[in-house]
GROMACS .gro file of C-alpha atoms in nm:
model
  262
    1UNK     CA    1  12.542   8.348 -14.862
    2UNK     CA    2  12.315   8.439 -14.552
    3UNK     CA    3  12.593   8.220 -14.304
    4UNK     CA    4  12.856   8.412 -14.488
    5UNK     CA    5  12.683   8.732 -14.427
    6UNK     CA    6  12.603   8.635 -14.071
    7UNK     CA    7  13.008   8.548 -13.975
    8UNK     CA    8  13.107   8.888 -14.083
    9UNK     CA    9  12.835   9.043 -13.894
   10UNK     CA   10  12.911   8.817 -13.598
   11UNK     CA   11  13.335   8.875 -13.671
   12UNK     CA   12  13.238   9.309 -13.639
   13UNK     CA   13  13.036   9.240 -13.316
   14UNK     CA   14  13.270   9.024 -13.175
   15UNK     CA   15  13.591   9.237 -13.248
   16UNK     CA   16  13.383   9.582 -13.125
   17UNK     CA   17  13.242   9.393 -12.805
   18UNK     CA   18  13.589   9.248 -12.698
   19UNK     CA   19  13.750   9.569 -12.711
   20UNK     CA   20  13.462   9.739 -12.541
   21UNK     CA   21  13.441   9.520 -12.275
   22UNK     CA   22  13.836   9.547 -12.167
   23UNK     CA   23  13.833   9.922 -12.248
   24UNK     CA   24  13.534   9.948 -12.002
   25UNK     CA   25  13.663   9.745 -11.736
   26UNK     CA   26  14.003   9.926 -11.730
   27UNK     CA   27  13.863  10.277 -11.741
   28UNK     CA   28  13.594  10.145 -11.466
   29UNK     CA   29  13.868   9.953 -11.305
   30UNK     CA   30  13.696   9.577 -11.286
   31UNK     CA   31  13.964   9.418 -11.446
   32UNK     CA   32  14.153   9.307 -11.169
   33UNK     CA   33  13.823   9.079 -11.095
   34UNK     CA   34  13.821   8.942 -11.511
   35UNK     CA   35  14.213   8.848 -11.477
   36UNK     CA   36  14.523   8.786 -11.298
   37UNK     CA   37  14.737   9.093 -11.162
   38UNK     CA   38  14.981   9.042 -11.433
   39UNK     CA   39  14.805   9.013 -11.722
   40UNK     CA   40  14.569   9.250 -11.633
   41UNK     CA   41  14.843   9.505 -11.507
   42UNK     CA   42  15.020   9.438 -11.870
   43UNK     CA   43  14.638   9.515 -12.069
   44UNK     CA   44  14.531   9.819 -11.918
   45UNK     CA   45  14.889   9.984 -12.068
   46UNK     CA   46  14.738   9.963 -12.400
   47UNK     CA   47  14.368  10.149 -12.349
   48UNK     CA   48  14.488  10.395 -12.643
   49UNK     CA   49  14.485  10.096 -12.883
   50UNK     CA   50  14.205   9.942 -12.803
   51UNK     CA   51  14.005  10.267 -12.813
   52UNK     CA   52  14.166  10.363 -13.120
   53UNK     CA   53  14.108  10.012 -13.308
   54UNK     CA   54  13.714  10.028 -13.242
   55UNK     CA   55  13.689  10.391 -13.392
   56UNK     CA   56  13.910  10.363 -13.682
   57UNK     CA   57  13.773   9.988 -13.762
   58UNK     CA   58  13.368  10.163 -13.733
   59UNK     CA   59  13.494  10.461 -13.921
   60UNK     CA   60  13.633  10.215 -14.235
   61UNK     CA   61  13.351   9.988 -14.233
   62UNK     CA   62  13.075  10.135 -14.175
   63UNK     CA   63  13.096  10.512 -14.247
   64UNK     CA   64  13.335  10.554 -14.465
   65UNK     CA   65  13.141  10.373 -14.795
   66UNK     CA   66  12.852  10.542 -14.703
   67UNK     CA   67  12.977  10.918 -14.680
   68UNK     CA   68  13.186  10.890 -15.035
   69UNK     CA   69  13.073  11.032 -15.283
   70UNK     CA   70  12.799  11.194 -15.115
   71UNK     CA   71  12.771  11.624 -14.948
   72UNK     CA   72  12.781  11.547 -14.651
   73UNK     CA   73  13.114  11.335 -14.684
   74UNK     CA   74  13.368  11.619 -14.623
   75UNK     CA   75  13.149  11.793 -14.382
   76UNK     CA   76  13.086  11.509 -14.116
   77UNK     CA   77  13.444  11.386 -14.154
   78UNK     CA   78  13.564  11.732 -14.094
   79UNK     CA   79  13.281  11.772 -13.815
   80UNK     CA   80  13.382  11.417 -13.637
   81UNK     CA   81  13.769  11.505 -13.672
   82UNK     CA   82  13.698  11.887 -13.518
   83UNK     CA   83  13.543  11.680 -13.200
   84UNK     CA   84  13.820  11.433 -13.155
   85UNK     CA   85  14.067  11.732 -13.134
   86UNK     CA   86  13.841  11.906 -12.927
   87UNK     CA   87  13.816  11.645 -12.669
   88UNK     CA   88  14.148  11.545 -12.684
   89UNK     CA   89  14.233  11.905 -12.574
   90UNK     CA   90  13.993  11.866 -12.270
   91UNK     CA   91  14.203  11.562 -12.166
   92UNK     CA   92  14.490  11.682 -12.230
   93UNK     CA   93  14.432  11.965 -12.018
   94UNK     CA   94  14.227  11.788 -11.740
   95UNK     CA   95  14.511  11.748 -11.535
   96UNK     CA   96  14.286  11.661 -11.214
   97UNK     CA   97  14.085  11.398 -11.362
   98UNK     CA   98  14.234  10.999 -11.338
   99UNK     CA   99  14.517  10.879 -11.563
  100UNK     CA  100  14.304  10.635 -11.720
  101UNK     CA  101  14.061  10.833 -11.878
  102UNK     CA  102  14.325  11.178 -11.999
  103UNK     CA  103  14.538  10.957 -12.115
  104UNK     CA  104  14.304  10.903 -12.422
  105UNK     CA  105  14.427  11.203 -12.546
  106UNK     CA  106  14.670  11.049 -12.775
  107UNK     CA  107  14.455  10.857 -12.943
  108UNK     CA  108  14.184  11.125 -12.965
  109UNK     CA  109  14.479  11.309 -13.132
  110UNK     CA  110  14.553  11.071 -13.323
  111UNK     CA  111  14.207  10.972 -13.452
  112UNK     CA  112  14.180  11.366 -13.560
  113UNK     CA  113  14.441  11.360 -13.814
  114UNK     CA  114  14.354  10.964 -13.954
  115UNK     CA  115  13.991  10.991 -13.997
  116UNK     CA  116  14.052  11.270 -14.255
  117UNK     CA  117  14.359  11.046 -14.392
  118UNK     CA  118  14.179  10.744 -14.467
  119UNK     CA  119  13.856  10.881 -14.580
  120UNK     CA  120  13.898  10.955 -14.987
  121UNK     CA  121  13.813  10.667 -15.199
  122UNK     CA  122  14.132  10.743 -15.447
  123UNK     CA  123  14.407  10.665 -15.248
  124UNK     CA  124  14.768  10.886 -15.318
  125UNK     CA  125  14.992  10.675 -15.115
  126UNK     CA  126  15.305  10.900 -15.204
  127UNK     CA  127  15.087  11.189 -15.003
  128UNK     CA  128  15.060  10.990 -14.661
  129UNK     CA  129  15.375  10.783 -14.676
  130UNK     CA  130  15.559  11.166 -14.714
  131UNK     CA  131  15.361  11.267 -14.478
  132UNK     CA  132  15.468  10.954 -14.225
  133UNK     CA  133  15.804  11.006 -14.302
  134UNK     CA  134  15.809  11.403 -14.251
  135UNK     CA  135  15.654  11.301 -13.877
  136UNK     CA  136  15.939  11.039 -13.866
  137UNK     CA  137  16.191  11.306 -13.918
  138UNK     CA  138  16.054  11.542 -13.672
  139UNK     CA  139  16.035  11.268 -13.413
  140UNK     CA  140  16.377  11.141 -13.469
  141UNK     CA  141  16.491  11.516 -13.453
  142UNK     CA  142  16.266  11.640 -13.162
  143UNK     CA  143  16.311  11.297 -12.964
  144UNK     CA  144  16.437  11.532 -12.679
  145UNK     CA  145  16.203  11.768 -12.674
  146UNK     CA  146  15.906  11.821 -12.384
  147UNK     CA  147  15.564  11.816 -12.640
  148UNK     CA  148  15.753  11.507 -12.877
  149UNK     CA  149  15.770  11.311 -12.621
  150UNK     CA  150  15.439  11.367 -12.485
  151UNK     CA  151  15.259  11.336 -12.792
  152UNK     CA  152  15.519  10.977 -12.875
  153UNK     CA  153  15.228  10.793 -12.892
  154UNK     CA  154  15.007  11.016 -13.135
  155UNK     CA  155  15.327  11.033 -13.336
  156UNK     CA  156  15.358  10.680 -13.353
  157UNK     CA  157  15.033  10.588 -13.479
  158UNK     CA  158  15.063  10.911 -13.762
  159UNK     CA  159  15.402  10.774 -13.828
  160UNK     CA  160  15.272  10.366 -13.884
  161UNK     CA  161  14.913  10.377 -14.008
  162UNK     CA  162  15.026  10.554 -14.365
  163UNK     CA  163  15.276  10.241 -14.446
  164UNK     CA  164  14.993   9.963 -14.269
  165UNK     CA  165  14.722  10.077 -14.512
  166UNK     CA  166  14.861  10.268 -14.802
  167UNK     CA  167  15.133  10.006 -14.891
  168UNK     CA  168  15.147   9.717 -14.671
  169UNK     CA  169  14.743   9.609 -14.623
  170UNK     CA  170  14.611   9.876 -14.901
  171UNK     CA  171  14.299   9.645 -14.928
  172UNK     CA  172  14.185   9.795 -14.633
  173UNK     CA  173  14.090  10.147 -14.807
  174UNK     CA  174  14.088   9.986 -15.166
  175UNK     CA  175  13.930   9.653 -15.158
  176UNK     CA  176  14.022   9.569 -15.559
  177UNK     CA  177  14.410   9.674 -15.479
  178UNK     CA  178  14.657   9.359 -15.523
  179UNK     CA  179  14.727   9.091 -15.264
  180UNK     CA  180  15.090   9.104 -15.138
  181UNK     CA  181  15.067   8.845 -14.882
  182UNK     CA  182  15.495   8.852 -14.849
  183UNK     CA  183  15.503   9.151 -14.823
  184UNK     CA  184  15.221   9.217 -14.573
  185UNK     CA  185  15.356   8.880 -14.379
  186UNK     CA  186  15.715   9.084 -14.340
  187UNK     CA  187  15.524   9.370 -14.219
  188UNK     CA  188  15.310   9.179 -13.996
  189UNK     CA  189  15.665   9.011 -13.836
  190UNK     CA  190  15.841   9.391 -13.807
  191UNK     CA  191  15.501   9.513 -13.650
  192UNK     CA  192  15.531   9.165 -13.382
  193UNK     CA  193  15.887   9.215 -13.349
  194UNK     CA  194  15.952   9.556 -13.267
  195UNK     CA  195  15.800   9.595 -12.936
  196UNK     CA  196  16.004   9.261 -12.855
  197UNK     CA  197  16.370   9.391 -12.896
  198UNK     CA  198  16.261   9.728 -12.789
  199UNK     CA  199  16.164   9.597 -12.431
  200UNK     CA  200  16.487   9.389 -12.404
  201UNK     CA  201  16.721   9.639 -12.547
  202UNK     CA  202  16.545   9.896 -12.324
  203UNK     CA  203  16.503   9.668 -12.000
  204UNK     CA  204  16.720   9.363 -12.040
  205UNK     CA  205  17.012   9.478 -12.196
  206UNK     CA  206  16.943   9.852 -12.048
  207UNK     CA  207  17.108  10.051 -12.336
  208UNK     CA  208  17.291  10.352 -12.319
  209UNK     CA  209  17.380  10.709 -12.516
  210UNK     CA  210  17.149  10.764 -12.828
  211UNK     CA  211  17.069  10.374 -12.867
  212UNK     CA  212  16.985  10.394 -12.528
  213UNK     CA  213  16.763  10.725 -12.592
  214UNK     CA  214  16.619  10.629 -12.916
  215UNK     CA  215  16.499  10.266 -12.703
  216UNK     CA  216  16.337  10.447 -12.405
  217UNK     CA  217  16.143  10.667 -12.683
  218UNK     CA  218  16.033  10.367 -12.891
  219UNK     CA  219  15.853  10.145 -12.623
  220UNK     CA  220  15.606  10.426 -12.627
  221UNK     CA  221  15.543  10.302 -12.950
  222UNK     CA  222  15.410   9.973 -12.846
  223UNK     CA  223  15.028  10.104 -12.854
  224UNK     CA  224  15.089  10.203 -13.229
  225UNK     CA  225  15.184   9.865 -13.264
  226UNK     CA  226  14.929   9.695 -13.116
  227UNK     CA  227  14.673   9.887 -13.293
  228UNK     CA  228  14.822   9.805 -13.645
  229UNK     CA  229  14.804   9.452 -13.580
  230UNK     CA  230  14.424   9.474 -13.429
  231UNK     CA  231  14.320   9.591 -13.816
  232UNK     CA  232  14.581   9.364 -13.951
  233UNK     CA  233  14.410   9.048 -13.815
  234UNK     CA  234  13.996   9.230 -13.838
  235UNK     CA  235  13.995   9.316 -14.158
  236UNK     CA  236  14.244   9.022 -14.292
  237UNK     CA  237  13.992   8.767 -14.118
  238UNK     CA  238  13.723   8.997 -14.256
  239UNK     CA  239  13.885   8.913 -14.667
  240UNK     CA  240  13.867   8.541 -14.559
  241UNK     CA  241  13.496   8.547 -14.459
  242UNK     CA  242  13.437   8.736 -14.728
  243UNK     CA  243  13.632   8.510 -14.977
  244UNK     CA  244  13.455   8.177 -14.829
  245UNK     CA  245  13.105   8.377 -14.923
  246UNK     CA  246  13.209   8.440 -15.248
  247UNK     CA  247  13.331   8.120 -15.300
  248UNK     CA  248  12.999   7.979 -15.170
  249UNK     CA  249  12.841   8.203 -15.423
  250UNK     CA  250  12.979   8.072 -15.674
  251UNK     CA  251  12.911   7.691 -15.642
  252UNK     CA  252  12.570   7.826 -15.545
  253UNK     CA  253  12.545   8.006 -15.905
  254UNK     CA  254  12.683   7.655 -16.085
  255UNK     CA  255  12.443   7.420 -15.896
  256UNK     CA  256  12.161   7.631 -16.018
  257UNK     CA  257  12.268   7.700 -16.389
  258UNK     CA  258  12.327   7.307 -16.413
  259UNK     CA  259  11.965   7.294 -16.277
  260UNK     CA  260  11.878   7.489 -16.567
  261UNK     CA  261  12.058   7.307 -16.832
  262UNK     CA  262  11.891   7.015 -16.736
   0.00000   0.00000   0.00000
């Protein structure tokens, strides 16, 4: 049990440090030194899902379980969502400060609307899924307008993160829900796909008229992407850590009540 306990502690300081340590040294611009141009020019796109994965993943873990149920639950979520908007604003407006750091705004955005999302214990998945495909609607008919297509990647992440944890991964927020490991495995290959035929229909095959429109609009979406599959592959490697513990509980419990009988 205590080397079970100790690879899931290990697995949420890994994931966390990782992520810290690119989002650092693209916002403090060392990663040039860390990796080749390429790779490195390709990484530091993606700063609003790596941000966005270490808040959200902290929120669910850690504070989450330990606000429900009690006063202060509805308070601090309200409190920590209120500051995420309120900084996001200060980006958004802080047109003389560098790119790398204002462009956080989306995910601060973002983060404002999904802490308050995922935070109840009893889940109504009909709720966020209308709510995903209300912002689906808008985006599709708004696609042209100035604030949609600023905001493409706060919409994105509103848009996925109801279907990723409400009906695709729902053991995320409800760790006794059922297993669907087809259907999540589908999900998983849309979510890895995507970005893929977006980029070549976009840039390789360089689409025109409203396929053409509706391309250029969804390889903003790529962050949103990348994000769902960061808590994808954390919190599905976090089930199989905690399934191995469990399972080493178990033979743990039968060596010792075979003790006994004897």
């Amino acid at each position: 049990m205590r080397n079970g306990t100790r690879l899931t502690a290990g697995l949420a300081i890994a994931f966390h440090a990782v992520l810290l340590l690119v989002l650092a040294s693209v916002l403090f611009q060392f990663l040039d030194s860390l990796l080749p141009k390429g790779p490195a020019k390709q990484i530091s796109h993606n700063t609003e899902a790596y941000f966005s994965a270490v808040v959200l993943v902290a929120w669910i873990q850690w504070v989450r379980p330990r606000l429900h149920g009690s006063r202060a639950e509805w308070p601090v979520t309200a409190a920590t969502a209120a500051v995420c908007l309120a900084v996001a604003l200060v980006f958004y407006n802080a047109t003389s400060w560098p790119t790398r750091f204002t462009t956080l705004n989306e995910a601060l955005f973002a983060l404002a609307v999904l802490i308050p999302v995922v935070q109840p214990r009893t889940r109504r998945p009909a709720l966020t899924l209308g709510m995903a495909g209300a912002l689906f609607a808008v985006t599709l008919v708004g696609s042209r307008n100035a604030f949609i297509v600023d905001m493409a990647e706060t919409l994105a992440v509103l848009i996925l993160a109801p279907p990723a944890l409400d009906l695709f991964d729902r053991r995320v927020l409800t760790p006794d829900a059922p297993v669907r490991r087809a259907l999540l495995a589908c999900w998983i290959a849309v979510l890895v796909a995507m970005p893929l035929v977006l980029h070549m229909v976009t840039y390789q095959v360089g689409a025109t008229g409203v396929l053409g429109e509706a391309s250029r609009y969804g390889v903003r979406f790529y962050e949103a992407f990348i994000l769902m599959l960061l808590l994808h592959a954390y919190f599905g490697a976090r089930r199989l850590l905690d399934g191995h513990r469990a399972g080493g509980d178990r033979v743990v419990r039968g060596r010792t009540a075979e003790r006994s009988a004897a």
